[in-house]
Coordinates of C-alpha atoms and ligand atoms in Angstrom, one line a residue:
M1 CA -26.3 -17.8 -7.4
S2 CA -24.1 -17.2 -10.5
S3 CA -21.9 -14.4 -11.4
D4 CA -22.9 -14.4 -15.0
K5 CA -26.4 -13.5 -14.0
T6 CA -27.3 -9.8 -13.7
L7 CA -28.1 -9.1 -10.1
V8 CA -30.8 -6.5 -9.3
I9 CA -31.5 -5.1 -5.8
R10 CA -34.9 -3.5 -5.7
N11 CA -36.5 -1.2 -3.2
G12 CA -35.2 -0.4 0.3
T13 CA -33.4 2.6 1.6
L14 CA -29.9 3.3 0.1
I15 CA -27.0 4.7 2.2
D16 CA -24.6 4.9 -0.7
G17 CA -21.3 5.5 1.3
S18 CA -20.7 9.0 -0.2
G19 CA -22.2 10.8 2.8
K20 CA -25.3 11.9 0.8
G21 CA -28.5 11.4 2.8
A22 CA -30.3 8.1 2.8
A23 CA -32.7 7.8 -0.1
R24 CA -35.3 5.4 -1.6
N25 CA -33.7 2.8 -3.8
E26 CA -35.3 1.9 -7.1
A27 CA -32.8 -0.5 -8.6
I28 CA -29.1 -1.3 -8.2
V29 CA -28.0 -3.3 -11.2
I30 CA -24.8 -5.5 -10.8
E31 CA -23.0 -7.1 -13.7
G32 CA -20.0 -9.2 -13.1
N33 CA -18.2 -7.7 -10.1
R34 CA -19.2 -4.1 -10.7
I35 CA -22.3 -1.9 -10.2
K36 CA -23.7 -1.0 -13.5
S37 CA -26.4 1.4 -12.5
V38 CA -28.1 2.9 -9.5
G39 CA -31.5 4.6 -9.9
P40 CA -34.3 3.7 -12.3
L41 CA -34.4 0.2 -13.7
P42 CA -32.7 0.3 -17.1
P43 CA -35.1 -0.7 -19.9
D44 CA -32.9 -3.6 -21.1
V45 CA -33.0 -5.4 -17.7
A46 CA -36.0 -7.8 -17.7
L47 CA -36.8 -8.7 -14.1
E48 CA -38.9 -11.7 -15.1
D49 CA -36.1 -13.4 -17.0
A50 CA -35.0 -15.7 -14.2
R51 CA -32.4 -17.4 -16.3
R52 CA -30.4 -14.2 -16.7
V53 CA -31.6 -12.0 -13.9
E54 CA -31.6 -12.6 -10.1
V55 CA -33.6 -10.1 -8.0
I56 CA -33.2 -9.3 -4.4
D57 CA -36.1 -7.4 -2.8
A58 CA -34.8 -5.1 -0.1
G59 CA -38.2 -3.6 0.7
G60 CA -38.3 -2.3 4.2
Q61 CA -34.5 -2.8 4.6
W62 CA -31.3 -0.7 4.4
I63 CA -28.7 -1.1 1.7
M64 CA -25.1 0.1 2.1
P65 CA -21.5 -0.6 1.0
G66 CA -19.8 -3.6 2.6
L67 CA -17.9 -2.7 5.7
I68 CA -14.1 -2.7 5.6
D69 CA -12.0 -3.3 8.8
A70 CA -8.8 -1.4 8.3
H71 CA -7.0 -3.2 11.1
C72 CA -7.6 -6.9 11.5
H73 CA -5.1 -9.7 12.2
V74 CA -5.5 -13.1 10.8
S75 CA -2.4 -15.1 11.8
Y76 CA -1.4 -13.3 15.0
G77 CA -0.7 -16.5 16.9
Y78 CA -3.5 -16.5 19.4
P79 CA -6.1 -18.9 17.9
T80 CA -7.4 -21.5 20.2
I81 CA -9.1 -24.7 19.4
K82 CA -11.1 -26.5 22.1
G83 CA -9.2 -29.3 23.7
E84 CA -5.9 -28.2 22.4
G85 CA -3.2 -26.5 24.4
K86 CA -2.2 -23.0 23.6
G87 CA 1.5 -22.4 23.4
R88 CA 3.9 -19.9 22.1
G89 CA 5.0 -20.4 18.5
T90 CA 2.0 -22.5 17.5
A91 CA 0.5 -19.9 15.2
R92 CA -1.9 -21.0 12.6
P93 CA -4.4 -19.1 10.4
E94 CA -7.6 -18.5 12.1
F95 CA -10.4 -20.1 10.1
S96 CA -13.1 -18.2 11.9
T97 CA -12.1 -15.0 10.1
L98 CA -14.1 -16.2 7.3
K99 CA -17.4 -16.2 9.2
S100 CA -19.4 -13.5 7.5
A101 CA -20.2 -10.4 9.5
G102 CA -21.0 -7.8 6.8
V103 CA -17.3 -7.2 6.4
T104 CA -16.3 -7.5 2.8
G105 CA -12.8 -6.0 3.1
L106 CA -9.9 -6.5 5.6
S107 CA -6.6 -4.7 5.9
V108 CA -4.1 -6.9 7.8
P109 CA -1.2 -5.0 9.3
G110 CA 1.1 -7.9 10.2
G111 CA 1.0 -11.6 10.9
T112 CA 3.2 -14.7 11.0
W113 CA 5.2 -16.1 8.1
F114 CA 3.4 -15.3 4.8
T115 CA 0.2 -16.9 6.0
D116 CA -2.0 -13.9 5.2
V117 CA -0.6 -13.6 1.7
G118 CA -1.7 -17.3 1.2
V119 CA -5.2 -16.7 2.7
R120 CA -5.6 -13.6 0.5
D121 CA -4.7 -15.5 -2.6
A122 CA -6.8 -18.6 -1.7
I123 CA -9.9 -16.3 -1.4
K124 CA -9.0 -14.4 -4.6
L125 CA -8.8 -17.7 -6.5
G126 CA -12.1 -19.0 -5.0
L127 CA -10.5 -21.9 -3.0
M128 CA -12.2 -20.5 0.0
A129 CA -14.8 -17.9 0.9
G130 CA -13.8 -14.7 2.6
P131 CA -13.4 -10.9 2.3
R132 CA -11.0 -8.9 0.1
M133 CA -7.7 -8.8 1.9
Y134 CA -4.8 -6.4 1.7
V135 CA -2.0 -7.7 3.8
A136 CA 1.4 -6.9 5.3
G137 CA 4.0 -9.5 6.5
R138 CA 6.0 -9.4 9.7
M139 CA 6.3 -6.0 11.3
I140 CA 9.7 -4.3 11.0
V141 CA 11.0 -3.5 14.5
T142 CA 14.2 -2.6 16.3
Y143 CA 15.4 -3.8 19.7
G144 CA 12.7 -2.9 22.3
C145 CA 9.9 -2.2 19.9
I146 CA 6.5 -3.8 20.3
E147 CA 6.7 -7.5 19.0
D148 CA 10.4 -7.7 20.0
D149 CA 9.5 -9.9 22.9
E150 CA 12.4 -12.3 23.3
P151 CA 15.8 -11.6 24.9
S152 CA 18.4 -10.1 22.5
W153 CA 20.2 -13.4 22.3
E154 CA 17.1 -15.0 20.8
G155 CA 16.1 -12.1 18.5
T156 CA 12.8 -12.5 16.8
P157 CA 12.2 -16.2 16.0
D158 CA 10.9 -17.1 12.6
H159 CA 7.4 -17.7 13.8
S160 CA 7.3 -14.2 15.4
V161 CA 5.0 -11.4 14.2
G162 CA 8.0 -9.0 14.5
K163 CA 11.1 -9.0 12.3
L164 CA 14.1 -7.5 14.0
C165 CA 16.0 -5.0 11.7
N166 CA 18.4 -2.7 13.5
T167 CA 19.7 -0.7 10.6
A168 CA 18.1 1.0 7.6
N169 CA 19.9 -1.5 5.3
E170 CA 18.4 -4.5 7.1
M171 CA 15.0 -2.8 6.9
V172 CA 15.3 -2.3 3.1
T173 CA 16.4 -5.9 2.7
E174 CA 13.3 -7.0 4.6
V175 CA 11.1 -4.8 2.5
R176 CA 12.5 -6.5 -0.6
R177 CA 12.1 -10.0 0.9
Q178 CA 8.4 -9.3 1.8
S179 CA 7.8 -7.7 -1.6
K180 CA 9.1 -10.8 -3.3
H181 CA 6.6 -12.9 -1.3
G182 CA 3.6 -10.9 -2.3
V183 CA 2.6 -8.5 0.5
N184 CA 0.6 -5.4 -0.3
F185 CA 2.1 -3.2 2.3
I186 CA 4.9 -2.9 4.9
K187 CA 4.1 -2.7 8.6
M188 CA 6.6 -0.9 10.8
A189 CA 6.2 -0.7 14.5
D190 CA 7.6 1.6 17.1
S191 CA 7.4 1.2 20.9
R192 CA 4.4 -0.6 22.4
S193 CA 3.0 2.4 24.3
G194 CA 4.9 5.3 22.9
E195 CA 7.2 5.4 25.8
S196 CA 10.1 6.4 23.6
Q197 CA 10.9 6.7 19.9
M198 CA 12.6 3.6 18.6
L199 CA 12.6 4.1 14.9
A200 CA 14.6 7.0 13.4
K201 CA 13.0 9.2 10.8
E202 CA 15.8 8.2 8.3
E203 CA 15.0 4.5 8.8
I204 CA 11.3 5.1 8.2
A205 CA 12.1 7.1 5.1
A206 CA 14.4 4.3 3.8
V207 CA 11.5 1.8 4.2
V208 CA 9.0 4.2 2.6
G209 CA 11.4 4.9 -0.3
E210 CA 12.0 1.2 -1.1
A211 CA 8.3 0.2 -0.5
H212 CA 7.0 3.0 -2.8
R213 CA 9.5 2.0 -5.5
R214 CA 8.0 -1.4 -5.4
N215 CA 4.4 -0.2 -5.3
L216 CA 3.9 -1.2 -1.7
R217 CA 2.4 1.0 1.0
V218 CA 3.6 1.6 4.5
G219 CA 1.6 1.6 7.7
I220 CA 3.2 2.2 11.1
H221 CA 2.3 1.4 14.7
S222 CA 3.1 4.7 16.4
R223 CA 1.6 5.8 19.7
G224 CA 4.4 8.2 20.6
A225 CA 4.7 11.8 19.7
G226 CA 8.2 11.6 18.2
S227 CA 7.5 8.5 16.1
T228 CA 4.3 10.0 14.8
R229 CA 6.0 13.2 13.7
A230 CA 8.9 11.2 12.1
A231 CA 6.4 9.0 10.3
A232 CA 4.5 12.0 9.0
E233 CA 7.7 13.6 7.7
A234 CA 9.0 10.4 6.2
G235 CA 5.8 10.0 4.2
V236 CA 4.2 6.8 5.4
D237 CA 0.8 6.0 4.0
W238 CA -1.1 5.8 7.3
I239 CA -0.3 6.1 11.0
I240 CA -1.9 3.6 13.4
H241 CA -2.9 5.0 16.9
A242 CA -1.0 8.4 17.2
D243 CA -2.5 8.9 20.6
L244 CA 0.4 10.7 22.3
A245 CA 0.9 13.1 19.4
T246 CA 0.8 16.8 20.4
E247 CA -1.1 19.4 18.4
R248 CA 2.2 20.3 16.6
D249 CA 2.8 16.7 15.7
L250 CA -0.7 16.4 14.3
E251 CA -0.2 19.6 12.3
A252 CA 2.8 17.7 10.7
V253 CA 0.4 14.8 9.9
A254 CA -2.2 17.2 8.5
K255 CA 0.4 18.9 6.3
A256 CA 1.8 15.6 5.0
G257 CA -1.8 14.5 4.3
M258 CA -1.9 10.8 5.5
P259 CA -4.9 9.4 7.5
I260 CA -4.7 8.1 11.0
L261 CA -6.2 4.7 12.1
P262 CA -6.9 5.2 15.8
T263 CA -8.1 1.7 16.6
A264 CA -10.0 2.2 19.8
T265 CA -11.9 -1.1 19.8
F266 CA -9.1 -3.2 21.3
L267 CA -8.6 -0.6 24.1
A268 CA -12.3 -0.5 24.8
L269 CA -12.5 -4.3 25.0
V270 CA -9.5 -4.4 27.4
V271 CA -11.2 -1.8 29.7
E272 CA -14.6 -3.6 29.6
L273 CA -13.1 -7.0 30.2
G274 CA -10.7 -5.8 32.9
Q275 CA -13.8 -4.6 34.8
S276 CA -15.8 -7.8 34.3
V277 CA -13.3 -10.6 34.5
G278 CA -10.3 -8.9 36.2
A279 CA -7.1 -7.5 35.0
E280 CA -5.1 -10.8 35.4
Q281 CA -7.4 -12.5 32.9
V282 CA -6.6 -10.0 30.1
A283 CA -3.0 -9.9 31.2
L284 CA -2.7 -6.2 30.3
D285 CA -2.3 -3.0 32.2
I286 CA -5.9 -1.8 32.4
N287 CA -5.0 1.8 33.5
R288 CA -2.5 2.1 30.7
M289 CA -5.1 0.9 28.2
R290 CA -7.8 3.3 29.6
R291 CA -5.4 6.2 29.2
H292 CA -4.7 5.1 25.6
F293 CA -8.5 4.9 25.0
D294 CA -9.1 8.4 26.3
L295 CA -6.3 9.8 24.3
V296 CA -7.4 8.1 21.1
C297 CA -11.0 9.5 21.6
E298 CA -9.5 13.0 22.1
L299 CA -7.5 12.4 18.9
M300 CA -10.6 11.8 16.9
H301 CA -11.8 15.3 17.8
K302 CA -8.4 17.0 17.2
A303 CA -8.1 15.2 13.8
R304 CA -11.4 16.7 12.6
K305 CA -10.3 20.2 13.5
L306 CA -7.1 19.7 11.5
G307 CA -8.8 18.0 8.5
I308 CA -7.0 14.7 9.1
K309 CA -8.9 11.7 7.8
L310 CA -9.5 8.8 10.1
L311 CA -9.7 5.2 9.1
V312 CA -11.8 2.6 11.0
G313 CA -10.2 -0.5 12.3
T314 CA -10.5 -2.7 15.4
D315 CA -7.3 -4.9 15.9
T316 CA -9.6 -7.9 15.8
G317 CA -7.5 -11.1 16.0
N318 CA -4.7 -9.5 18.0
N319 CA -5.7 -11.4 21.2
S320 CA -7.9 -14.4 22.2
F321 CA -10.7 -12.0 23.4
M322 CA -10.8 -10.2 20.1
P323 CA -12.8 -12.9 18.1
H324 CA -13.2 -12.6 14.4
G325 CA -16.7 -11.9 13.1
E326 CA -17.9 -10.0 16.2
L327 CA -16.2 -6.7 16.7
H328 CA -15.5 -5.3 13.2
A329 CA -18.3 -2.6 13.5
K330 CA -17.7 -1.7 17.1
E331 CA -15.2 1.0 16.1
L332 CA -18.1 2.9 14.4
E333 CA -20.0 2.9 17.7
I334 CA -16.9 4.4 19.4
F335 CA -16.5 7.0 16.6
V336 CA -20.1 8.1 17.3
K337 CA -20.2 7.9 21.1
H338 CA -16.7 9.2 21.8
G339 CA -15.3 10.7 18.6
G340 CA -18.0 13.3 17.7
Y341 CA -18.9 11.5 14.5
A342 CA -22.5 11.4 13.2
P343 CA -23.6 7.8 12.2
M344 CA -23.4 8.8 8.6
E345 CA -19.8 10.1 8.9
A346 CA -18.8 6.8 10.7
I347 CA -20.3 4.8 7.8
V348 CA -18.5 6.9 5.2
A349 CA -15.2 6.4 7.1
A350 CA -15.7 2.6 7.3
T351 CA -16.6 2.3 3.7
R352 CA -15.5 4.9 1.2
E353 CA -12.5 6.2 3.2
N354 CA -11.5 2.7 4.4
A355 CA -11.1 1.6 0.8
Y356 CA -7.7 3.3 0.9
A357 CA -6.6 0.7 3.5
V358 CA -7.3 -2.1 1.1
G359 CA -5.7 -0.2 -1.9
L360 CA -9.0 0.4 -3.7
E361 CA -9.7 4.1 -3.1
G362 CA -12.1 5.4 -5.7
Q363 CA -13.2 1.9 -6.7
L364 CA -14.7 0.4 -3.5
G365 CA -16.9 1.6 -0.6
E366 CA -19.6 3.3 -2.5
V367 CA -22.8 2.1 -4.1
A368 CA -22.5 3.9 -7.4
A369 CA -22.2 3.1 -11.1
G370 CA -18.8 1.7 -12.0
K371 CA -17.7 0.8 -8.4
L372 CA -16.9 -2.7 -7.2
A373 CA -20.0 -4.5 -6.0
D374 CA -19.5 -5.1 -2.3
I375 CA -22.9 -4.4 -0.7
I376 CA -24.8 -5.4 2.4
V377 CA -28.5 -5.4 3.2
L378 CA -29.7 -4.9 6.8
R379 CA -33.0 -5.4 8.5
K380 CA -32.4 -2.4 10.7
D381 CA -31.4 1.2 10.2
P382 CA -27.8 1.8 11.0
L383 CA -28.3 5.6 11.0
A384 CA -30.9 5.2 13.8
D385 CA -28.6 2.9 15.8
I386 CA -25.0 2.4 14.7
T387 CA -24.7 -0.8 16.8
V388 CA -27.0 -2.8 14.5
L389 CA -24.0 -3.2 12.2
Q390 CA -22.2 -5.4 14.8
G391 CA -21.8 -9.1 14.7
G392 CA -23.8 -9.6 11.5
R393 CA -27.0 -10.1 13.5
H394 CA -29.2 -7.9 11.3
L395 CA -27.8 -8.9 7.9
S396 CA -30.1 -10.3 5.3
W397 CA -27.7 -10.2 2.3
V398 CA -24.0 -9.8 1.7
I399 CA -22.7 -9.3 -1.8
K400 CA -19.0 -9.5 -2.3
D401 CA -17.3 -8.8 -5.7
G402 CA -20.8 -9.1 -7.4
K403 CA -21.5 -12.5 -5.8
I404 CA -24.1 -13.3 -3.1
V405 CA -22.3 -14.7 0.0
D406 CA -23.9 -17.7 1.8
L407 CA -24.8 -16.3 5.2
D408 CA -25.6 -19.7 6.7
P409 CA -22.5 -21.9 6.2
R410 CA -23.7 -24.1 9.0
D411 CA -22.6 -27.3 7.5
E412 CA -19.0 -26.2 7.2
M413 CA -19.0 -24.7 10.7
L414 CA -20.3 -28.0 12.1
T415 CA -17.5 -29.9 10.4
F416 CA -15.0 -27.5 12.0
Q417 CA -16.6 -27.9 15.4
Q418 CA -16.7 -31.7 15.2
A419 CA -13.1 -31.7 14.1
A420 CA -12.2 -29.5 17.1
E421 CA -14.0 -31.5 19.7
Ligands
LIG501 ZN1 -2.7 -4.6 15.3

């Protein structure tokens, strides 16, 4: 494997991420980190020249753009290592994120310290293997918002995922601080379940203004109706959840034109686990979570009617039962089963549309000439069964940024396990 070799994927069925029907693939030619051509083999590419050309035969298999998870946490503070106690404030980056699962891009809306910035850069510099990452820092919250978990005399400790900012001025200062430390976007977060609006429209607008001046985007955790409308009018770049938004609030979102990232996977997992292991085990209110899940599924249908784009994300890593590498494609299954999406539409949402959540819209998420070369090859047809994308079980090849990813890093995993035991 070498990036200076031309990589050619021959044969197979191509799902190109544009929404166009699946078609027979002749040759995808990759040079450096970009796709050079898709279609007939160009006459200047000599397949037998093994010194300069590497050939993947995808005969009988399916080729598509690498998946992007638009909502995945990497340093949330819940990683567990066997034999080691789990305590508050012992956050560390979760190494298992890097286990390959056909996910070549992650959008990370919030974590501890600037851990995710460091992981992103280490991957970019080739110090470790992993997906493209587009990261936020600590979530900007006011008293009582999600992630303001300590009493007011404690505030939000330095290791917290939330950063308490109770005035627009404090928020702008925090945007500047995070900008200085290299985040790609700012995460704001309103109340946990949308019970009341805790961020004023003017405060959201102040953050958006400062972030956009500094070429950063803004995503907001907003389940409530009021916060969703305020976020839409303040011009955030995407809204996460939006499940309590009324028809009128959603019209405001449609008018402003930003996508919604419903994130149903976490809710589905809580409901499933609550039934099998009991509510105490998940330590979350199952009925509340089921209501959110139903609302988010309804939202998927409403959004389509209003022409609001949906992004595909899971909230992997936000809890100990949301393991990295397993659930990134479960959201597509929910889009299909509960959201009225065709499998092809779900794939387009998780690839071409999700490129927006990693700041690479128009450049990533399609198998087409000129695009960045993130491609997966599967042994089963995801259009026939969308669940074959889950957990990386049917992957035969992953190409990220033009390079073939080692799908069997067993030696490294073994070292990790031994160290942990
Ligand atoms: Zn989250």
